[in-house]
Short mmCIF file of C-alpha atoms in Angstrom, two decimals:
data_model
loop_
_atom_site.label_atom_id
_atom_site.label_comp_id
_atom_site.label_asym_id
_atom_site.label_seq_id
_atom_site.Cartn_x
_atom_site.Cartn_y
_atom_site.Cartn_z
CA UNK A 28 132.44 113.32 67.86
CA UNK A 29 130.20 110.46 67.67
CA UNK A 30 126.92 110.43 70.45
CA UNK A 31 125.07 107.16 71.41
CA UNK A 32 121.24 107.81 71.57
CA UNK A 33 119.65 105.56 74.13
CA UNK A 34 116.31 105.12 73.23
CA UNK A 35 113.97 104.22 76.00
CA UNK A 36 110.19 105.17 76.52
CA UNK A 37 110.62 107.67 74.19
CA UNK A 38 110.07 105.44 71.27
CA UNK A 39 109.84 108.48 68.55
CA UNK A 40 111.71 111.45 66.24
CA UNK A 41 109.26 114.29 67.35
CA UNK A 42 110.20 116.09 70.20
CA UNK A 43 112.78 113.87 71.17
CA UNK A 44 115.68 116.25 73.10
CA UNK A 45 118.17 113.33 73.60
CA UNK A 46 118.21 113.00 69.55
CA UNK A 47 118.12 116.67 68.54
CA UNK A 48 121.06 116.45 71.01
CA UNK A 49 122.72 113.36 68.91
CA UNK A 50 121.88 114.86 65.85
CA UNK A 51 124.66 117.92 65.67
CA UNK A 52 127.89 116.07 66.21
CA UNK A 53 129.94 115.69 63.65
CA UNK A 54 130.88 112.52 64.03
CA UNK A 55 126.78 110.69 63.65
CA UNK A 56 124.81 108.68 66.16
CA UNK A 57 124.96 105.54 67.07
CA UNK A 58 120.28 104.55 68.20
CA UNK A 59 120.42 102.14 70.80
CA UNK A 60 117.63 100.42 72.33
CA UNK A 61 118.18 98.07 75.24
CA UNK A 62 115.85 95.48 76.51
CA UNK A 63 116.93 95.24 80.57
CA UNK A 64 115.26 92.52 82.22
CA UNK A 65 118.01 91.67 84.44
CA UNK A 66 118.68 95.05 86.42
CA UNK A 67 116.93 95.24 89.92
CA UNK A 68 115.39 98.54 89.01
CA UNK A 69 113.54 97.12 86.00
CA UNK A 70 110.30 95.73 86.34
CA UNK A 71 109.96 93.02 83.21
CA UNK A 72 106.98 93.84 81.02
CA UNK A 73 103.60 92.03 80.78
CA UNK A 74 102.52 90.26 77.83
CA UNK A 75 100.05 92.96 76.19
CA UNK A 76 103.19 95.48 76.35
CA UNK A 77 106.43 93.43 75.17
CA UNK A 78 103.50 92.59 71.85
CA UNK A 79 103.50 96.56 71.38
CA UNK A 80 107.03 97.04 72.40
CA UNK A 81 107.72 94.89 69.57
CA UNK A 82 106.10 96.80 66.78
CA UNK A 83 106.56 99.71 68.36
CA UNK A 84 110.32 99.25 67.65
CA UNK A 85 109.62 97.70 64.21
CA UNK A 86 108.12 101.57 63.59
CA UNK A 87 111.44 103.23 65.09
CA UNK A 88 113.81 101.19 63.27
CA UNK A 89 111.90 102.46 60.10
CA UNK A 90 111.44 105.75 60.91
CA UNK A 91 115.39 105.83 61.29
CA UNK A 92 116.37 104.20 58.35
CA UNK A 93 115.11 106.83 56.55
CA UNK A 94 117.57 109.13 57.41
CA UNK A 95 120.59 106.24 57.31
CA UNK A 96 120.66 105.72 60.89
CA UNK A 97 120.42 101.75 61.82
CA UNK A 98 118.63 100.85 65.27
CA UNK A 99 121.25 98.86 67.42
CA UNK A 100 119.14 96.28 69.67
CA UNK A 101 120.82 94.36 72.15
CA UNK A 102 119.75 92.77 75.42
CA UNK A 103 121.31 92.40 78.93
CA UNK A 104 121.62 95.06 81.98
CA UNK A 105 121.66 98.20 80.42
CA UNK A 106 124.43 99.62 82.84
CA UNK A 107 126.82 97.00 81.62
CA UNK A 108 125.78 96.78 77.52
CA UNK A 109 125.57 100.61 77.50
CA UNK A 110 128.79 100.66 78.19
CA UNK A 111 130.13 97.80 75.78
CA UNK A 112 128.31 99.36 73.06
CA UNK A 113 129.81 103.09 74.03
CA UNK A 114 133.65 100.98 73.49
CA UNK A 115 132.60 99.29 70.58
CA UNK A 116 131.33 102.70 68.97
CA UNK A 117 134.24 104.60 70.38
CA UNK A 118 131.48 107.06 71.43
CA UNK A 119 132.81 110.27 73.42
CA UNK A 120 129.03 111.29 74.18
CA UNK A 121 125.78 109.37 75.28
CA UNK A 122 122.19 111.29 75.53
CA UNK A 123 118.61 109.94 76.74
CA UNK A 124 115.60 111.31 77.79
CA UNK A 125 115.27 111.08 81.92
CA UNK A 126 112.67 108.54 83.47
CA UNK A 127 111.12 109.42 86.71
CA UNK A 128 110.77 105.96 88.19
CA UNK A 129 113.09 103.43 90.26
CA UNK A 130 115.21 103.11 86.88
CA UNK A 131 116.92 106.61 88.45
CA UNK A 132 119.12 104.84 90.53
CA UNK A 133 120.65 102.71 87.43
CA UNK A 134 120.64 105.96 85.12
CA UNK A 135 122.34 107.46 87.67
CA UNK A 136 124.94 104.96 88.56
CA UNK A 137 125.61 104.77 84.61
CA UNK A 138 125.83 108.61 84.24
CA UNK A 139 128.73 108.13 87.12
CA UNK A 140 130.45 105.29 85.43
CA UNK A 141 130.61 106.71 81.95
CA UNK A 142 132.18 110.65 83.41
CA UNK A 143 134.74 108.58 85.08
CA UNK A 144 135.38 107.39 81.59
CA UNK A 145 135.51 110.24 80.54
CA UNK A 146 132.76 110.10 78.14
CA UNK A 147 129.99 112.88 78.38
CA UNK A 148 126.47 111.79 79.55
CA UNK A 149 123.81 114.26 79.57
CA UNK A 150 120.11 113.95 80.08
CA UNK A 151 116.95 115.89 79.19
CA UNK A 152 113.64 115.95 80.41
CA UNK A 153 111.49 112.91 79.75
CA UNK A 154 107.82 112.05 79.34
CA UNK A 155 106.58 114.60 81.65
CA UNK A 156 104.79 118.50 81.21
CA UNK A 157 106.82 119.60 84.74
CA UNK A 158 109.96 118.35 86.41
CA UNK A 159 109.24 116.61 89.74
CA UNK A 160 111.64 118.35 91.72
CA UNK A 161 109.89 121.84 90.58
CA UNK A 162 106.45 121.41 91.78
CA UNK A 163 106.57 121.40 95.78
CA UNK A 164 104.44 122.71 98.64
CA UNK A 165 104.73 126.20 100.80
CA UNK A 166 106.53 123.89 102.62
CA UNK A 167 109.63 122.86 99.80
CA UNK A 168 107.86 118.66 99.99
CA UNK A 169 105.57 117.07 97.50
CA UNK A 170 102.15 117.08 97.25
CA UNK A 171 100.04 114.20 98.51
CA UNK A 172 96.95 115.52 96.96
CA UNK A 173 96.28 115.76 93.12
CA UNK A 174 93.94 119.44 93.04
CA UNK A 175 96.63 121.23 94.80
CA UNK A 176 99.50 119.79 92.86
CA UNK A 177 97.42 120.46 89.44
CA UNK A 178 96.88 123.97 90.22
CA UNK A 179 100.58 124.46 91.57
CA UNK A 180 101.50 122.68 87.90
CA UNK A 181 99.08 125.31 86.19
CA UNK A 182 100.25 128.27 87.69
CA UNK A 183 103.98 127.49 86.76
CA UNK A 184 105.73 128.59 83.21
CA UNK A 185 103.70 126.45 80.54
CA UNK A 186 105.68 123.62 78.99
CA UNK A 187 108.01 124.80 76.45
CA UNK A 188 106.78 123.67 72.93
CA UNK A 189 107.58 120.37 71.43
CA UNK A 190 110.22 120.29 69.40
CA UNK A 191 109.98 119.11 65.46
CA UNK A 192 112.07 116.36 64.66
CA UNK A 193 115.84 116.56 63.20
CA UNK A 194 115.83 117.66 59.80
CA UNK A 195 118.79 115.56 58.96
CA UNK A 196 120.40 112.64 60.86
CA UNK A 197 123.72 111.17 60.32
CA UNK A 198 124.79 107.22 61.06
CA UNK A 199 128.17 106.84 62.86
CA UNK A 200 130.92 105.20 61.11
CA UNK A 201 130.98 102.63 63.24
CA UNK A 202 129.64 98.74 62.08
CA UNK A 203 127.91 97.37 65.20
CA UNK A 204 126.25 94.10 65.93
CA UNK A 205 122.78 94.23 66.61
CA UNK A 206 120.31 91.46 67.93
CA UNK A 207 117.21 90.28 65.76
CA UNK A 208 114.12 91.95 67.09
CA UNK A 209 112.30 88.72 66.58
CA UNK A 210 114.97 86.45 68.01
CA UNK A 211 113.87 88.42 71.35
CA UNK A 212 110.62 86.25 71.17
CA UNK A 213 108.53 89.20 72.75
CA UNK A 214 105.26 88.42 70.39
CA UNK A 215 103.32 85.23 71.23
CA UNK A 216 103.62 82.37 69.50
CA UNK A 217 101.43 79.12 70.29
CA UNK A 218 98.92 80.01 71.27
CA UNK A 219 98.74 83.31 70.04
CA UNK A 220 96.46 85.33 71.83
CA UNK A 221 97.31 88.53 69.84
CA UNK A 222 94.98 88.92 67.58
CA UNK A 223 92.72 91.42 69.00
CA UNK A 224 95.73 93.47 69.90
CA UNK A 225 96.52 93.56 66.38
CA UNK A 226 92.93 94.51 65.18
CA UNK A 227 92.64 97.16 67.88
CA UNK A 228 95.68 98.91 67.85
CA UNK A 229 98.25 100.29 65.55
CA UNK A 230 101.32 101.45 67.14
CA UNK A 231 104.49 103.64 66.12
CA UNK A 232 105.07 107.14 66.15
CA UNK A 233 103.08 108.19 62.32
CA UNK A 234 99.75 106.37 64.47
CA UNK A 235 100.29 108.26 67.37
CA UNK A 236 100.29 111.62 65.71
CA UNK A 237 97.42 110.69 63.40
CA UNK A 238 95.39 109.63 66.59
CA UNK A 239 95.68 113.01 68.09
CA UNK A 240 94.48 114.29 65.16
CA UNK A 241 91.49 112.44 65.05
CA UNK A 242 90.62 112.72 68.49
CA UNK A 243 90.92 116.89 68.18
CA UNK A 244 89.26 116.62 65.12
CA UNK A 245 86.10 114.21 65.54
CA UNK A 246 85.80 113.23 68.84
CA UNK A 247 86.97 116.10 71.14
CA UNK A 248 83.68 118.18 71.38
CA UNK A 249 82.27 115.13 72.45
CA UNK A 250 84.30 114.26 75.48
CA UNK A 251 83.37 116.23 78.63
CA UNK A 252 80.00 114.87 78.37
CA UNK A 253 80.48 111.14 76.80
CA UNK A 254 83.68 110.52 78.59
CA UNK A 255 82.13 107.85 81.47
CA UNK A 256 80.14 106.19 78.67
CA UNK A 257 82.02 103.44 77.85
CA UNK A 258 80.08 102.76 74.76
CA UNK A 259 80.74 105.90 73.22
CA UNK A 260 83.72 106.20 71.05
CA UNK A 261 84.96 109.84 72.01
CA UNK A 262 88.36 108.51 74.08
CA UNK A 263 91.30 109.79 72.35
CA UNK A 264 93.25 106.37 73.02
CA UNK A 265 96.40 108.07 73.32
CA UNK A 266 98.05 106.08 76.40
CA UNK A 267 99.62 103.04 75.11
CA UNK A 268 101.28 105.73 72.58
CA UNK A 269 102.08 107.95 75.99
CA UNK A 270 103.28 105.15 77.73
CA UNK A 271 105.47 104.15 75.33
CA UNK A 272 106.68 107.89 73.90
CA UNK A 273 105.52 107.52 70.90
CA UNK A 274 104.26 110.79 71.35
CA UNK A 275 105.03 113.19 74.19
CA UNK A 276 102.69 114.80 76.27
CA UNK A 277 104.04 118.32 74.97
CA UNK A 278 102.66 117.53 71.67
CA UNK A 279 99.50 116.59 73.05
CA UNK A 280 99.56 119.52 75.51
CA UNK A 281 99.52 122.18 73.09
CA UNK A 282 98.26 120.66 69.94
CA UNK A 283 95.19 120.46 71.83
CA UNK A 284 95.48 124.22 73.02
CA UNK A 285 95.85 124.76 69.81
CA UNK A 286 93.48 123.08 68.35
CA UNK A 287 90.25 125.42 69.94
CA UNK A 288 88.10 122.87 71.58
CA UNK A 289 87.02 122.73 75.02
CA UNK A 290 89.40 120.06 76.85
CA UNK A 291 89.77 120.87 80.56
CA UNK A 292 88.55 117.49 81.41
CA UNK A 293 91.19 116.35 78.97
CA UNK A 294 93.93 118.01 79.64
CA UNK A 295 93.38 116.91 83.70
CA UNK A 296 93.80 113.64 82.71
CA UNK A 297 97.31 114.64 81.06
CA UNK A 298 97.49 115.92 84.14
CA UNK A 299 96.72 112.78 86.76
CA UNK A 300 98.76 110.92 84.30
CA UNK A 301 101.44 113.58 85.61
CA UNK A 302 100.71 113.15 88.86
CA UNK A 303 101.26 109.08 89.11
CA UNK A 304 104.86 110.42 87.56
CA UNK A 305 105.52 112.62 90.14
CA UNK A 306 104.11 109.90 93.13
CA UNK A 307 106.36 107.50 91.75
CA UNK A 308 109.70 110.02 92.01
CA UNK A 309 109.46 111.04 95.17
CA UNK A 310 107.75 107.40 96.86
CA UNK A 311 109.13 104.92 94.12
CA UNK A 312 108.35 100.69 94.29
CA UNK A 313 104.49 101.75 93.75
CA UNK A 314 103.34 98.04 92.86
CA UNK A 315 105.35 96.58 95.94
CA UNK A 316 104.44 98.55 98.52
CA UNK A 317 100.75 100.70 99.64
CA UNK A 318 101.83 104.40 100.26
CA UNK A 319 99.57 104.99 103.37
CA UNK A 320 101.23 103.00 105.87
CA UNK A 321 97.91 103.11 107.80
CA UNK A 322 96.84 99.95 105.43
CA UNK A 323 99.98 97.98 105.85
CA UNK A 324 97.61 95.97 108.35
CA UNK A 325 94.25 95.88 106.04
CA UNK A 326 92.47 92.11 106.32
CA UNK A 327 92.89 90.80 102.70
CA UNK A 328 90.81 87.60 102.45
CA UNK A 329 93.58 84.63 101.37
CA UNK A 330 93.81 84.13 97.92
CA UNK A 331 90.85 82.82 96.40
CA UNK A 332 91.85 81.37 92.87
CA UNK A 333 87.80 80.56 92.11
CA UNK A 334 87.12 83.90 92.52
CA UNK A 335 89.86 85.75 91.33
CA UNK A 336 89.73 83.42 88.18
CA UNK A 337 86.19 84.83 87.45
CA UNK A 338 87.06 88.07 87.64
CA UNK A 339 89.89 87.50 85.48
CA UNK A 340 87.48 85.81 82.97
CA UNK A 341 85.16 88.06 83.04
CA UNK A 342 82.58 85.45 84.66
CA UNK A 343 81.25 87.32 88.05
CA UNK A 344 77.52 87.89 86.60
CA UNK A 345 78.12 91.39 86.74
CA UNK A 346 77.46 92.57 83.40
CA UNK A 347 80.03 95.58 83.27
CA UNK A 348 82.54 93.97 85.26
CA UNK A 349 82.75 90.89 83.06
CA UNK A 350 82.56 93.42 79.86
CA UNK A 351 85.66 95.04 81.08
CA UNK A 352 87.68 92.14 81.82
CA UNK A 353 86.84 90.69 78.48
CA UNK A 354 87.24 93.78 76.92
CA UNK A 355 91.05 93.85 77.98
CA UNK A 356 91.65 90.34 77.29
CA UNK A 357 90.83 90.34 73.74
CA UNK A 358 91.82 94.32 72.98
CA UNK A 359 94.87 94.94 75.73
CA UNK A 360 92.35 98.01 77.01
CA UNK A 361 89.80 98.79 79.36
CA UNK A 362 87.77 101.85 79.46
CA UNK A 363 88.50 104.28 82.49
CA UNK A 364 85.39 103.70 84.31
CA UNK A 365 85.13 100.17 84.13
CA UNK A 366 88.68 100.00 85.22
CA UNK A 367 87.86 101.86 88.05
CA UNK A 368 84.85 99.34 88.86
CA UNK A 369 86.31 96.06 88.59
CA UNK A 370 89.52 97.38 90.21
CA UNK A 371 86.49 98.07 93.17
CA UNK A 372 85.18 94.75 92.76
CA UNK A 373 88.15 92.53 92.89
CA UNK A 374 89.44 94.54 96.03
CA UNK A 375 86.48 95.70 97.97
CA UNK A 376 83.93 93.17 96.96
CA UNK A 377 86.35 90.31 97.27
CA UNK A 378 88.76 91.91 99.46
CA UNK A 379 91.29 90.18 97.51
CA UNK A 380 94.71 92.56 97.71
CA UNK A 381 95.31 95.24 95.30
CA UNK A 382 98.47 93.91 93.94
CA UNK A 383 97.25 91.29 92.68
CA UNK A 384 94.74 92.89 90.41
CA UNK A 385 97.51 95.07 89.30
CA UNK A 386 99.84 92.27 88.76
CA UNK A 387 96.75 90.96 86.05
CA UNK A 388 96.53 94.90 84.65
CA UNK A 389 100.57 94.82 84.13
CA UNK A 390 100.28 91.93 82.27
CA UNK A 391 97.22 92.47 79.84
CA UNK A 392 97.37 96.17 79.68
CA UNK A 393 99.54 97.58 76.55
CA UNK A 394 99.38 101.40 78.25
CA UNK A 395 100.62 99.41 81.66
CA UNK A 396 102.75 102.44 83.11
CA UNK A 397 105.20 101.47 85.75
CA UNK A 398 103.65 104.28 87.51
CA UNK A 399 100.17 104.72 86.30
CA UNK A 400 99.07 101.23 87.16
CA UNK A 401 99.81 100.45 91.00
CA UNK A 402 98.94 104.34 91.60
CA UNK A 403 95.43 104.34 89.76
CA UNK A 404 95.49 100.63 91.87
CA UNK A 405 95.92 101.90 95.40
CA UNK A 406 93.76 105.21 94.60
CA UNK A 407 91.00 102.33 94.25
CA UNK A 408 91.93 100.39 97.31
CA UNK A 409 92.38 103.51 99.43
CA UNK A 410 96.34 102.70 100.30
CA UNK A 411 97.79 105.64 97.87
CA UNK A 412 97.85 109.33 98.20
CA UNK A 413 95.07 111.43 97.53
CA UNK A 414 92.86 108.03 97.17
CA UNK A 415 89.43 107.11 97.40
CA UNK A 416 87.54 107.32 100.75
CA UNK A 417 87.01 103.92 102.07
CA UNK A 418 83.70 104.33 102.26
CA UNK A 419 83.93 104.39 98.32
CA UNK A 420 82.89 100.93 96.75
CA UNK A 421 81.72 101.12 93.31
CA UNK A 422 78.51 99.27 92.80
CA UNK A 423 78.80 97.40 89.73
CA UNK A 424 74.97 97.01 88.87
CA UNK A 425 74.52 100.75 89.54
CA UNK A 426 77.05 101.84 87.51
CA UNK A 427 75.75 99.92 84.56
CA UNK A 428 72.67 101.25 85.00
CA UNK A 429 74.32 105.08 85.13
CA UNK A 430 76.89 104.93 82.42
CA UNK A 431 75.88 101.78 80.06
CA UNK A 432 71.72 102.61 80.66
CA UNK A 433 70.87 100.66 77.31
CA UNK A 434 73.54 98.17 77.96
CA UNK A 435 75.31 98.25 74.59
CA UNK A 436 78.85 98.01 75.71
CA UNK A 437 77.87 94.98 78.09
CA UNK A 438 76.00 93.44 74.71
CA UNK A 439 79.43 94.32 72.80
CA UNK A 440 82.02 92.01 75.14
CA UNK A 441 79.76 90.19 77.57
CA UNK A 442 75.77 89.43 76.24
CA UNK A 443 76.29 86.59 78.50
CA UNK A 444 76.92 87.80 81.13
CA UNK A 445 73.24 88.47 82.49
CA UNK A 446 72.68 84.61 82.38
CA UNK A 447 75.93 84.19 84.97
CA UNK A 448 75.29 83.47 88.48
CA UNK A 449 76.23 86.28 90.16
CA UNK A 450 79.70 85.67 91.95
CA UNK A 451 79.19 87.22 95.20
CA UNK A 452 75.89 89.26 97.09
CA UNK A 453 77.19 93.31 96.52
CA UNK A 454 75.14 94.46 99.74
CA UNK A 455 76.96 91.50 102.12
CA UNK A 456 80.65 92.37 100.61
CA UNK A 457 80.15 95.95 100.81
CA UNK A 458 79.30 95.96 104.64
CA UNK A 459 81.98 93.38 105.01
CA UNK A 460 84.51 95.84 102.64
CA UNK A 461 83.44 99.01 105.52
CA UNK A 462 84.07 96.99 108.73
CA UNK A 463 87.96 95.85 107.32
CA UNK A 464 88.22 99.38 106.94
CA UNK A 465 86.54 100.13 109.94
CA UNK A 466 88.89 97.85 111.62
CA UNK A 467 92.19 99.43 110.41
CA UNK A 468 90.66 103.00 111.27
CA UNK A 469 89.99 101.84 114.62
CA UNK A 470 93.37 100.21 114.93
CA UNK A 471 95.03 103.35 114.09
CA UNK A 472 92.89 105.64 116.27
CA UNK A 473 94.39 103.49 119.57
CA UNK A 474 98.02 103.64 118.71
#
């Protein structure tokens, strides 16, 4: 019996279910990785993330080589080359691990093609603590609020351990074409605007693991109380490797209860991360669509490419704002709370629409989650579930002043900044930001 591993966001050995599956029949596994750009359900990647996708698979295909086992890469519609690759291998299995996203409806349609083929499909759970279909209200729907759903997630059986990796793999028998990683062109070329990536981040699955580590190790007991400071270094840095599965949120889960130190706060981030997940499975299309139909009508200002440009840039004379957006240019990252204020700005202050900001984060983020970004986006904007009151508009100088006080991470990415002319007056946009809201409130309250 030969099995077909399917390698998806789950770019890793450790507690990988699909390939402990794979790895006891007889007959080897054939590791598959599929870059689907074509199938409706697919959302093609950013920039930032098809440069980490790359040597993120450069890590894999070493990691497997160890134990004999080639990575197959080929590119197309996955429901179609999973198939031609299943023929080619004469494989009578196929495993992956499940993704909770619009890509359902083409695993599913897949799973359904290759039974009627009589080839055995299975799949296991994914990148997730709890199953989405397990965690409902009194009521048997989903939650719409993230404290409820949290504490419904905490009260259930804790997530099983993570599993080690297979001791022993074995490479099918079969000699199968695969495409040149490089030929797929997913790095930059001219220019190449890479280089901080590089310097910032090391990806794979060894990097992951060694950042967890690190974070539990140095950085932890340091967290509850540094964790808005975006000059302190006591993030653990662990979502590009998330987003990508190059570790799973199992390990992280329990290495960390393991581990000793205090990490509530921590752990509830795990946990919202969990939560955009489960959103995105029972609403799906997140970036297309707001998920509190109430907004459908909100007054967006038309486009303003001047503006948006600057924020973009990083050139709105607001100190942390423009540190943040620089700070993701050159490094593919953005601290938490200065995401959370220049998504504010660029949709409150400018009243320029949320998707288009998100758009910008999909592109230059390399932990841009098909779920985590338009869901942490509307939260801002006030269109998603469980999302900030529209009353809540980040002030940009007063959060410098509260969470960058000496101003070192504004000195670090944007010392210019202060001599900028500031891009719009704060006080003006915010009243303007309250009566659009007002406006849609009002709207609502007469239908």
């Amino acid at each position: 019996m030969t099995a077909l591993i399917w390698f998806r966001d789950d770019l890793r050995l450790t507690d990988n279910a699909a390939l402990r599956a794979g790895s006891a029949d007889s007959g080897g596994i054939v590791a598959l990785y599929v870059l689907d750009e074509e199938s409706p359900e697919m959302r093609p990647l950013g920039g930032a993330a098809r440069w980490w996708l790359h040597e993120s698979l450069s890590r894999l295909r070493e990691s497997l080589a160890v134990h004999g086992v080639p990575l197959v890469l080929r590119r197309g519609p996955a429901e179609r080359v999973v198939q031609e690759v299943v023929e080619q291998a004469q494989a009578d299995r196929v495993y992956w691990n499940r993704r909770y996203g619009d890509e359902r409806a083409l695993d599913a349609r897949l799973k359904t093609a290759l039974r009627e083929r009589g080839v055995a499909a299975q799949s296991f759970q994914g990148g997730i603590l709890f199953e989405p279909w397990t965690v409902l209200t009194g009521s048997g729907g989903p939650y719409r609020v993230y404290t409820p759903f949290w504490r419904a997630c905490l009260a259930a059986p804790s997530p099983a351990p993570p599993e080690p990796a297979p001791e022993r793999l074995r490479a099918s028998d079969a000699t199968l074409v695969s495409d040149v990683l490089e030929h797929w062109e997913l790095q930059p070329t001219s220019p190449d605007w890479a280089g901080g990536l590089a310097e910032r981040w090391e990806p794979g699955e060894e990097a992951a693991l060694a950042k967890l580590d690190r974070f539990l190790t140095e950085r932890a007991a340091g967290y509850e109380a540094g964790r808005d400071t975006p000059a302190l270094d006591v993030g653990s840095e662990l979502s590009p490797h998330l987003r990508w599965g190059e570790i799973s949120p199992r390990t992280v889960w329990h290495r960390t209860l393991e581990s000793g130190v205090s990490a509530g706060g921590f752990l509830s981030e795990l946990g919202w991360r969990e939560f955009a997940s489960y959103t995105a499975f029972h609403n799906g299309r997140l970036h297309e669509r707001g998920l509190n139909a109430q907004y459908d009508g909100f007054p967006w200002r038309a486009y303003d490419s001047h503006a948006v440009g600057a924020w973009r840039r990083g050139e709105t004379g607001f100190g942390l704002v423009d540190a943040g957006m620089r700070e993701l240019w050159q490094t593919g990252f953005m601290h938490n709370r200065v995401r959370m204020v220049a998504a504010s700005f660029l949709t409150k202050n400018l009243l320029t629409d949320w998707r288009v900001g998100e758009a910008w984060f999909w592109d230059t983020l390399v932990d841009a989650d098909a779920a985590s970004n338009p869901f942490n986006w509307q939260w801002v904007a006030g269109c998603g579930v469980d999302a900030a009151p529209y009353f809540r508009i980040f002030n940009p100088a007063t959060q410098q002043k509260k969470f960058d006080a000496s101003g070192e991470y504004v000195d670090r990415w944007a010392p210019e900044s202060i001599m900028l002319p500031e891009l719009v007056d704060l006080r003006e946009t915010r009243l303007r930001a309250l009566a659009a809201y007002e406006s849609i409130r009002g709207a609502s309250r007469e239908r």
